[in-house]
Amino acid sequence: MNDNHSTTGDNSLWIRRFQPRPDADLRLVCLPHAGGSASFYFPMVKALPDFADVLCVQYPGRQDRRSEPLIDNIPELADRVFSVLLPWADRPLAFFGHSMGASLAFEVARRFEQEKGIIATALFASARRAPSTHRVETVHLQDDDGIIAETKRLSGTDSQVLEDDELMRMVLPVLRADYRAAETYRYEPGPPLRCPVVGLVGDADPKVTLEEAAAWAGHTEGTFDLHVYSGGHFYLTHHQDAVVREVVDRLRTA
């Protein structure tokens, strides 16, 4: 693959490489949570060793893409991300998704297997219940105050943003669209993945129980391991070193 893909066409919009490693053995694709952006993964990128070229996905509607139409459903978002990642599949791909990003990572990995016969090196599913588990969630139907309250409860957005009315007016449409995508996602039964799956979850996460996280085991023919950390939905901001160690160990073994 010509490395110019990183700066041309759709790739320049969707893919952020904060520390390009064109000679790396594999590529790790990082998919953000609802309301999140590619920059959420910047600390992880800095902490990962050079054997992984990290591709952080930037969804439409945020930061420098804020003028673009939002995508409010997982299937369409997965189709777009899959298409954008195809030029990068000249090397093994692994996926790390947090919250909504984990559902998206699963769907993108499915597309690579089903349409291209490409099996991911690993899928890291962070702070998200397994696709086959279901909860009735309606945050996306609440008024602005309701969405703000939920965001504060999960502590996933900078408090300075939450307290700035102008910034919140910019962020709220993104939050609502992402919550709609996450909450209306429904698993379409099909063959399990063939790649190893690693579940990561906080022991006090209000969005996923340990049983819901453990159910990821039913979505792969490969190995499954579950790692539980202290904390809530954004446990990984407090356990970055441990999470990075797990990712590195898994990818090196693979």
PDB file of C-alpha atoms in Angstrom:
ATOM      1  CA  MET A   1       0.000   0.000   0.000  1.00  0.00           C
ATOM      2  CA  ASN A   2       1.175   3.471  -0.786  1.00  0.00           C
ATOM      3  CA  ASP A   3       1.446   5.292   2.539  1.00  0.00           C
ATOM      4  CA  ASN A   4       0.021   8.405   0.853  1.00  0.00           C
ATOM      5  CA  HIS A   5      -3.405   6.916   1.626  1.00  0.00           C
ATOM      6  CA  SER A   6      -3.004   8.504   5.042  1.00  0.00           C
ATOM      7  CA  THR A   7      -3.292  12.012   3.662  1.00  0.00           C
ATOM      8  CA  THR A   8      -5.564  11.709   0.643  1.00  0.00           C
ATOM      9  CA  GLY A   9      -9.262  11.239  -0.017  1.00  0.00           C
ATOM     10  CA  ASP A  10     -11.534   9.841   2.664  1.00  0.00           C
ATOM     11  CA  ASN A  11      -8.582   8.666   4.722  1.00  0.00           C
ATOM     12  CA  SER A  12      -7.573  12.210   5.587  1.00  0.00           C
ATOM     13  CA  LEU A  13     -11.050  12.704   7.087  1.00  0.00           C
ATOM     14  CA  TRP A  14     -11.555   9.378   8.827  1.00  0.00           C
ATOM     15  CA  ILE A  15      -8.088   8.216   9.876  1.00  0.00           C
ATOM     16  CA  ARG A  16      -5.777  10.001  12.309  1.00  0.00           C
ATOM     17  CA  ARG A  17      -2.235   8.747  12.809  1.00  0.00           C
ATOM     18  CA  PHE A  18      -0.818  10.787  15.656  1.00  0.00           C
ATOM     19  CA  GLN A  19       2.496   8.942  15.444  1.00  0.00           C
ATOM     20  CA  PRO A  20       2.768   7.303  12.001  1.00  0.00           C
ATOM     21  CA  ARG A  21       4.718   4.051  12.021  1.00  0.00           C
ATOM     22  CA  PRO A  22       4.783   2.974   8.371  1.00  0.00           C
ATOM     23  CA  ASP A  23       7.184   0.103   9.047  1.00  0.00           C
ATOM     24  CA  ALA A  24       5.113  -1.417  11.870  1.00  0.00           C
ATOM     25  CA  ASP A  25       4.207  -5.107  11.755  1.00  0.00           C
ATOM     26  CA  LEU A  26       0.479  -4.522  12.238  1.00  0.00           C
ATOM     27  CA  ARG A  27      -2.168  -1.833  12.465  1.00  0.00           C
ATOM     28  CA  LEU A  28      -4.348  -1.167  15.507  1.00  0.00           C
ATOM     29  CA  VAL A  29      -7.644   0.549  14.679  1.00  0.00           C
ATOM     30  CA  CYS A  30      -9.116   2.546  17.584  1.00  0.00           C
ATOM     31  CA  LEU A  31     -12.816   3.409  17.542  1.00  0.00           C
ATOM     32  CA  PRO A  32     -14.169   6.057  19.966  1.00  0.00           C
ATOM     33  CA  HIS A  33     -17.199   6.061  22.235  1.00  0.00           C
ATOM     34  CA  ALA A  34     -20.430   8.023  21.776  1.00  0.00           C
ATOM     35  CA  GLY A  35     -19.544  11.701  21.632  1.00  0.00           C
ATOM     36  CA  GLY A  36     -15.858  10.826  21.417  1.00  0.00           C
ATOM     37  CA  SER A  37     -13.240  11.767  18.871  1.00  0.00           C
ATOM     38  CA  ALA A  38     -10.016  10.273  17.575  1.00  0.00           C
ATOM     39  CA  SER A  39      -7.997  12.380  20.016  1.00  0.00           C
ATOM     40  CA  PHE A  40      -9.442  10.335  22.919  1.00  0.00           C
ATOM     41  CA  TYR A  41      -6.854   7.698  22.019  1.00  0.00           C
ATOM     42  CA  PHE A  42      -3.863  10.038  21.806  1.00  0.00           C
ATOM     43  CA  PRO A  43      -2.483   8.996  25.242  1.00  0.00           C
ATOM     44  CA  MET A  44      -2.718   5.324  24.227  1.00  0.00           C
ATOM     45  CA  VAL A  45      -0.948   6.003  20.943  1.00  0.00           C
ATOM     46  CA  LYS A  46       1.940   7.625  22.794  1.00  0.00           C
ATOM     47  CA  ALA A  47       2.188   4.697  25.191  1.00  0.00           C
ATOM     48  CA  LEU A  48       2.165   1.920  22.583  1.00  0.00           C
ATOM     49  CA  PRO A  49       5.486   0.620  21.226  1.00  0.00           C
ATOM     50  CA  ASP A  50       6.560   1.034  17.628  1.00  0.00           C
ATOM     51  CA  PHE A  51       5.457  -2.395  16.396  1.00  0.00           C
ATOM     52  CA  ALA A  52       1.877  -1.113  15.969  1.00  0.00           C
ATOM     53  CA  ASP A  53       0.769   1.602  13.557  1.00  0.00           C
ATOM     54  CA  VAL A  54      -2.271   3.092  15.314  1.00  0.00           C
ATOM     55  CA  LEU A  55      -5.185   4.326  13.207  1.00  0.00           C
ATOM     56  CA  CYS A  56      -7.646   6.399  15.229  1.00  0.00           C
ATOM     57  CA  VAL A  57     -11.023   6.816  13.567  1.00  0.00           C
ATOM     58  CA  GLN A  58     -12.612  10.257  13.436  1.00  0.00           C
ATOM     59  CA  TYR A  59     -16.386  10.065  12.968  1.00  0.00           C
ATOM     60  CA  PRO A  60     -18.229  12.795  11.037  1.00  0.00           C
ATOM     61  CA  GLY A  61     -19.657  15.756  12.930  1.00  0.00           C
ATOM     62  CA  ARG A  62     -16.901  16.428  15.452  1.00  0.00           C
ATOM     63  CA  GLN A  63     -13.895  18.725  15.665  1.00  0.00           C
ATOM     64  CA  ASP A  64     -12.617  19.413  12.154  1.00  0.00           C
ATOM     65  CA  ARG A  65     -15.505  17.345  10.695  1.00  0.00           C
ATOM     66  CA  ARG A  66     -18.235  19.232  12.552  1.00  0.00           C
ATOM     67  CA  SER A  67     -19.813  20.581   9.351  1.00  0.00           C
ATOM     68  CA  GLU A  68     -20.416  17.085   7.954  1.00  0.00           C
ATOM     69  CA  PRO A  69     -23.708  15.188   8.303  1.00  0.00           C
ATOM     70  CA  LEU A  70     -23.889  12.907  11.324  1.00  0.00           C
ATOM     71  CA  ILE A  71     -24.309   9.140  10.989  1.00  0.00           C
ATOM     72  CA  ASP A  72     -26.779   7.913  13.598  1.00  0.00           C
ATOM     73  CA  ASN A  73     -26.739   4.147  13.055  1.00  0.00           C
ATOM     74  CA  ILE A  74     -24.091   1.473  13.488  1.00  0.00           C
ATOM     75  CA  PRO A  75     -24.602  -0.432  10.196  1.00  0.00           C
ATOM     76  CA  GLU A  76     -23.988   2.639   8.021  1.00  0.00           C
ATOM     77  CA  LEU A  77     -21.076   3.757  10.162  1.00  0.00           C
ATOM     78  CA  ALA A  78     -19.576   0.257   9.967  1.00  0.00           C
ATOM     79  CA  ASP A  79     -19.921   0.224   6.177  1.00  0.00           C
ATOM     80  CA  ARG A  80     -18.118   3.539   5.907  1.00  0.00           C
ATOM     81  CA  VAL A  81     -15.317   2.603   8.298  1.00  0.00           C
ATOM     82  CA  PHE A  82     -14.855  -0.767   6.570  1.00  0.00           C
ATOM     83  CA  SER A  83     -14.533   0.957   3.203  1.00  0.00           C
ATOM     84  CA  VAL A  84     -12.044   3.497   4.529  1.00  0.00           C
ATOM     85  CA  LEU A  85      -9.912   0.800   6.161  1.00  0.00           C
ATOM     86  CA  LEU A  86      -9.613  -1.419   3.087  1.00  0.00           C
ATOM     87  CA  PRO A  87      -6.426   0.295   1.817  1.00  0.00           C
ATOM     88  CA  TRP A  88      -4.821  -0.310   5.225  1.00  0.00           C
ATOM     89  CA  ALA A  89      -5.445  -4.062   5.205  1.00  0.00           C
ATOM     90  CA  ASP A  90      -2.091  -4.851   3.605  1.00  0.00           C
ATOM     91  CA  ARG A  91      -0.955  -5.686   7.138  1.00  0.00           C
ATOM     92  CA  PRO A  92      -2.716  -7.526   9.978  1.00  0.00           C
ATOM     93  CA  LEU A  93      -5.451  -5.448  11.587  1.00  0.00           C
ATOM     94  CA  ALA A  94      -6.496  -5.400  15.233  1.00  0.00           C
ATOM     95  CA  PHE A  95      -9.422  -3.412  16.656  1.00  0.00           C
ATOM     96  CA  PHE A  96      -9.896  -1.558  19.937  1.00  0.00           C
ATOM     97  CA  GLY A  97     -13.339  -0.101  20.546  1.00  0.00           C
ATOM     98  CA  HIS A  98     -14.624   1.648  23.639  1.00  0.00           C
ATOM     99  CA  SER A  99     -18.351   1.617  24.410  1.00  0.00           C
ATOM    100  CA  MET A 100     -20.201   2.349  21.140  1.00  0.00           C
ATOM    101  CA  GLY A 101     -16.824   1.882  19.457  1.00  0.00           C
ATOM    102  CA  ALA A 102     -16.768  -1.767  20.572  1.00  0.00           C
ATOM    103  CA  SER A 103     -20.057  -2.503  18.774  1.00  0.00           C
ATOM    104  CA  LEU A 104     -18.677  -0.735  15.738  1.00  0.00           C
ATOM    105  CA  ALA A 105     -15.382  -2.647  15.927  1.00  0.00           C
ATOM    106  CA  PHE A 106     -17.312  -5.920  16.019  1.00  0.00           C
ATOM    107  CA  GLU A 107     -19.324  -4.999  12.927  1.00  0.00           C
ATOM    108  CA  VAL A 108     -16.252  -3.831  11.010  1.00  0.00           C
ATOM    109  CA  ALA A 109     -14.376  -7.028  11.923  1.00  0.00           C
ATOM    110  CA  ARG A 110     -17.381  -9.032  10.689  1.00  0.00           C
ATOM    111  CA  ARG A 111     -17.278  -7.225   7.361  1.00  0.00           C
ATOM    112  CA  PHE A 112     -13.592  -7.954   6.912  1.00  0.00           C
ATOM    113  CA  GLU A 113     -14.180 -11.654   7.590  1.00  0.00           C
ATOM    114  CA  GLN A 114     -17.337 -12.045   5.535  1.00  0.00           C
ATOM    115  CA  GLU A 115     -16.445  -9.864   2.557  1.00  0.00           C
ATOM    116  CA  LYS A 116     -12.662 -10.161   2.341  1.00  0.00           C
ATOM    117  CA  GLY A 117     -11.770 -13.267   4.316  1.00  0.00           C
ATOM    118  CA  ILE A 118      -9.485 -11.161   6.511  1.00  0.00           C
ATOM    119  CA  ILE A 119      -9.416 -12.273  10.148  1.00  0.00           C
ATOM    120  CA  ALA A 120      -8.448  -9.631  12.680  1.00  0.00           C
ATOM    121  CA  THR A 121      -5.444 -10.216  14.896  1.00  0.00           C
ATOM    122  CA  ALA A 122      -7.606  -9.358  17.923  1.00  0.00           C
ATOM    123  CA  LEU A 123     -10.724  -7.465  18.930  1.00  0.00           C
ATOM    124  CA  PHE A 124     -10.594  -5.509  22.181  1.00  0.00           C
ATOM    125  CA  ALA A 125     -14.132  -4.765  23.372  1.00  0.00           C
ATOM    126  CA  SER A 126     -14.029  -2.137  26.092  1.00  0.00           C
ATOM    127  CA  ALA A 127     -16.952  -1.021  28.298  1.00  0.00           C
ATOM    128  CA  ARG A 128     -19.619  -2.526  26.070  1.00  0.00           C
ATOM    129  CA  ARG A 129     -22.045  -5.370  26.490  1.00  0.00           C
ATOM    130  CA  ALA A 130     -21.886  -8.208  23.963  1.00  0.00           C
ATOM    131  CA  PRO A 131     -23.824  -7.649  20.733  1.00  0.00           C
ATOM    132  CA  SER A 132     -26.299 -10.436  21.547  1.00  0.00           C
ATOM    133  CA  THR A 133     -27.293  -8.845  24.866  1.00  0.00           C
ATOM    134  CA  HIS A 134     -29.923  -6.148  24.832  1.00  0.00           C
ATOM    135  CA  ARG A 135     -31.068  -3.289  27.024  1.00  0.00           C
ATOM    136  CA  VAL A 136     -33.893  -0.848  26.414  1.00  0.00           C
ATOM    137  CA  GLU A 137     -32.142   2.530  26.470  1.00  0.00           C
ATOM    138  CA  THR A 138     -33.705   5.845  25.477  1.00  0.00           C
ATOM    139  CA  VAL A 139     -31.155   8.542  26.247  1.00  0.00           C
ATOM    140  CA  HIS A 140     -31.275   9.646  22.609  1.00  0.00           C
ATOM    141  CA  LEU A 141     -34.996  10.457  23.037  1.00  0.00           C
ATOM    142  CA  GLN A 142     -34.483  12.692  26.062  1.00  0.00           C
ATOM    143  CA  ASP A 143     -34.291  16.467  25.978  1.00  0.00           C
ATOM    144  CA  ASP A 144     -30.969  18.282  26.068  1.00  0.00           C
ATOM    145  CA  ASP A 145     -30.870  18.346  29.862  1.00  0.00           C
ATOM    146  CA  GLY A 146     -31.362  14.590  29.955  1.00  0.00           C
ATOM    147  CA  ILE A 147     -28.471  13.951  27.591  1.00  0.00           C
ATOM    148  CA  ILE A 148     -26.239  16.315  29.558  1.00  0.00           C
ATOM    149  CA  ALA A 149     -27.160  14.537  32.797  1.00  0.00           C
ATOM    150  CA  GLU A 150     -26.301  11.139  31.315  1.00  0.00           C
ATOM    151  CA  THR A 151     -22.993  12.430  29.989  1.00  0.00           C
ATOM    152  CA  LYS A 152     -22.099  13.822  33.402  1.00  0.00           C
ATOM    153  CA  ARG A 153     -23.087  10.543  35.046  1.00  0.00           C
ATOM    154  CA  LEU A 154     -20.661   8.624  32.871  1.00  0.00           C
ATOM    155  CA  SER A 155     -17.909  11.268  33.203  1.00  0.00           C
ATOM    156  CA  GLY A 156     -16.976  10.883  29.583  1.00  0.00           C
ATOM    157  CA  THR A 157     -16.832  14.540  28.610  1.00  0.00           C
ATOM    158  CA  ASP A 158     -14.552  17.229  29.955  1.00  0.00           C
ATOM    159  CA  SER A 159     -16.370  19.124  32.721  1.00  0.00           C
ATOM    160  CA  GLN A 160     -15.279  22.413  31.139  1.00  0.00           C
ATOM    161  CA  VAL A 161     -17.206  21.436  28.014  1.00  0.00           C
ATOM    162  CA  LEU A 162     -20.297  20.532  30.043  1.00  0.00           C
ATOM    163  CA  GLU A 163     -20.248  23.917  31.772  1.00  0.00           C
ATOM    164  CA  ASP A 164     -19.808  25.927  28.559  1.00  0.00           C
ATOM    165  CA  ASP A 165     -23.194  26.570  26.926  1.00  0.00           C
ATOM    166  CA  GLU A 166     -21.741  27.369  23.516  1.00  0.00           C
ATOM    167  CA  LEU A 167     -19.606  24.239  23.449  1.00  0.00           C
ATOM    168  CA  MET A 168     -22.525  22.113  24.584  1.00  0.00           C
ATOM    169  CA  ARG A 169     -24.693  23.444  21.756  1.00  0.00           C
ATOM    170  CA  MET A 170     -22.012  22.178  19.383  1.00  0.00           C
ATOM    171  CA  VAL A 171     -21.600  18.813  21.127  1.00  0.00           C
ATOM    172  CA  LEU A 172     -25.246  17.932  21.831  1.00  0.00           C
ATOM    173  CA  PRO A 173     -26.220  16.979  18.242  1.00  0.00           C
ATOM    174  CA  VAL A 174     -23.215  14.639  18.117  1.00  0.00           C
ATOM    175  CA  LEU A 175     -24.097  13.101  21.481  1.00  0.00           C
ATOM    176  CA  ARG A 176     -27.724  12.585  20.465  1.00  0.00           C
ATOM    177  CA  ALA A 177     -26.800  10.970  17.135  1.00  0.00           C
ATOM    178  CA  ASP A 178     -24.218   8.709  18.763  1.00  0.00           C
ATOM    179  CA  TYR A 179     -26.572   7.668  21.556  1.00  0.00           C
ATOM    180  CA  ARG A 180     -29.166   6.869  18.890  1.00  0.00           C
ATOM    181  CA  ALA A 181     -26.618   4.735  17.031  1.00  0.00           C
ATOM    182  CA  ALA A 182     -25.554   2.881  20.175  1.00  0.00           C
ATOM    183  CA  GLU A 183     -29.039   2.419  21.625  1.00  0.00           C
ATOM    184  CA  THR A 184     -30.791   1.329  18.427  1.00  0.00           C
ATOM    185  CA  TYR A 185     -28.061  -1.115  17.408  1.00  0.00           C
ATOM    186  CA  ARG A 186     -29.401  -4.633  17.052  1.00  0.00           C
ATOM    187  CA  TYR A 187     -27.209  -7.660  16.483  1.00  0.00           C
ATOM    188  CA  GLU A 188     -27.985  -9.554  13.289  1.00  0.00           C
ATOM    189  CA  PRO A 189     -27.297 -13.246  13.999  1.00  0.00           C
ATOM    190  CA  GLY A 190     -24.507 -14.748  11.946  1.00  0.00           C
ATOM    191  CA  PRO A 191     -21.310 -16.769  12.171  1.00  0.00           C
ATOM    192  CA  PRO A 192     -19.093 -15.909  15.136  1.00  0.00           C
ATOM    193  CA  LEU A 193     -15.822 -14.131  14.562  1.00  0.00           C
ATOM    194  CA  ARG A 194     -12.713 -16.249  14.196  1.00  0.00           C
ATOM    195  CA  CYS A 195     -10.372 -13.799  15.916  1.00  0.00           C
ATOM    196  CA  PRO A 196      -9.503 -13.676  19.622  1.00  0.00           C
ATOM    197  CA  VAL A 197     -11.733 -11.326  21.610  1.00  0.00           C
ATOM    198  CA  VAL A 198     -10.645  -9.543  24.785  1.00  0.00           C
ATOM    199  CA  GLY A 199     -13.301  -7.933  26.959  1.00  0.00           C
ATOM    200  CA  LEU A 200     -12.351  -5.042  29.239  1.00  0.00           C
ATOM    201  CA  VAL A 201     -14.767  -3.519  31.730  1.00  0.00           C
ATOM    202  CA  GLY A 202     -14.988  -1.446  34.888  1.00  0.00           C
ATOM    203  CA  ASP A 203     -16.466  -3.182  37.902  1.00  0.00           C
ATOM    204  CA  ALA A 204     -18.825  -0.255  38.577  1.00  0.00           C
ATOM    205  CA  ASP A 205     -19.867   0.482  34.988  1.00  0.00           C
ATOM    206  CA  PRO A 206     -23.583   1.386  34.909  1.00  0.00           C
ATOM    207  CA  LYS A 207     -23.758   0.598  31.186  1.00  0.00           C
ATOM    208  CA  VAL A 208     -22.535  -3.004  31.266  1.00  0.00           C
ATOM    209  CA  THR A 209     -22.582  -5.806  33.825  1.00  0.00           C
ATOM    210  CA  LEU A 210     -19.840  -8.395  34.096  1.00  0.00           C
ATOM    211  CA  GLU A 211     -22.287 -10.973  32.724  1.00  0.00           C
ATOM    212  CA  GLU A 212     -23.046  -8.791  29.697  1.00  0.00           C
ATOM    213  CA  ALA A 213     -19.338  -8.324  29.077  1.00  0.00           C
ATOM    214  CA  ALA A 214     -18.635 -12.054  29.492  1.00  0.00           C
ATOM    215  CA  ALA A 215     -21.240 -12.798  26.800  1.00  0.00           C
ATOM    216  CA  TRP A 216     -18.698 -11.655  24.183  1.00  0.00           C
ATOM    217  CA  ALA A 217     -17.366 -15.223  24.479  1.00  0.00           C
ATOM    218  CA  GLY A 218     -20.306 -16.372  22.368  1.00  0.00           C
ATOM    219  CA  HIS A 219     -19.267 -14.150  19.470  1.00  0.00           C
ATOM    220  CA  THR A 220     -15.973 -15.796  18.587  1.00  0.00           C
ATOM    221  CA  GLU A 221     -14.588 -19.190  17.687  1.00  0.00           C
ATOM    222  CA  GLY A 222     -11.259 -17.918  18.959  1.00  0.00           C
ATOM    223  CA  THR A 223     -10.142 -17.383  22.517  1.00  0.00           C
ATOM    224  CA  PHE A 224     -11.931 -15.038  24.882  1.00  0.00           C
ATOM    225  CA  ASP A 225     -10.655 -13.364  28.020  1.00  0.00           C
ATOM    226  CA  LEU A 226     -12.326 -10.841  30.288  1.00  0.00           C
ATOM    227  CA  HIS A 227     -10.361  -8.261  32.268  1.00  0.00           C
ATOM    228  CA  VAL A 228     -12.113  -6.350  35.039  1.00  0.00           C
ATOM    229  CA  TYR A 229     -10.759  -3.056  36.364  1.00  0.00           C
ATOM    230  CA  SER A 230     -11.869  -0.838  39.206  1.00  0.00           C
ATOM    231  CA  GLY A 231     -13.989   2.085  38.056  1.00  0.00           C
ATOM    232  CA  GLY A 232     -16.935   3.030  35.893  1.00  0.00           C
ATOM    233  CA  HIS A 233     -17.622   3.479  32.203  1.00  0.00           C
ATOM    234  CA  PHE A 234     -14.347   5.298  31.611  1.00  0.00           C
ATOM    235  CA  TYR A 235     -12.210   3.037  33.791  1.00  0.00           C
ATOM    236  CA  LEU A 236      -9.456   3.101  31.148  1.00  0.00           C
ATOM    237  CA  THR A 237      -8.538   6.725  31.825  1.00  0.00           C
ATOM    238  CA  HIS A 238      -7.364   5.563  35.258  1.00  0.00           C
ATOM    239  CA  HIS A 239      -5.892   2.238  34.142  1.00  0.00           C
ATOM    240  CA  GLN A 240      -4.189   3.235  30.914  1.00  0.00           C
ATOM    241  CA  ASP A 241      -0.885   1.526  31.746  1.00  0.00           C
ATOM    242  CA  ALA A 242      -2.587  -1.783  32.545  1.00  0.00           C
ATOM    243  CA  VAL A 243      -4.773  -1.616  29.432  1.00  0.00           C
ATOM    244  CA  VAL A 244      -1.796  -0.809  27.216  1.00  0.00           C
ATOM    245  CA  ARG A 245       0.129  -3.735  28.714  1.00  0.00           C
ATOM    246  CA  GLU A 246      -2.750  -6.066  27.905  1.00  0.00           C
ATOM    247  CA  VAL A 247      -3.005  -4.775  24.335  1.00  0.00           C
ATOM    248  CA  VAL A 248       0.744  -5.067  23.799  1.00  0.00           C
ATOM    249  CA  ASP A 249       0.925  -8.578  25.266  1.00  0.00           C
ATOM    250  CA  ARG A 250      -1.948  -9.783  23.086  1.00  0.00           C
ATOM    251  CA  LEU A 251      -0.660  -8.267  19.885  1.00  0.00           C
ATOM    252  CA  ARG A 252       2.880  -9.509  20.427  1.00  0.00           C
ATOM    253  CA  THR A 253       1.598 -13.008  21.106  1.00  0.00           C
ATOM    254  CA  ALA A 254      -0.522 -12.870  17.969  1.00  0.00           C
TER     255      ALA A 254
END
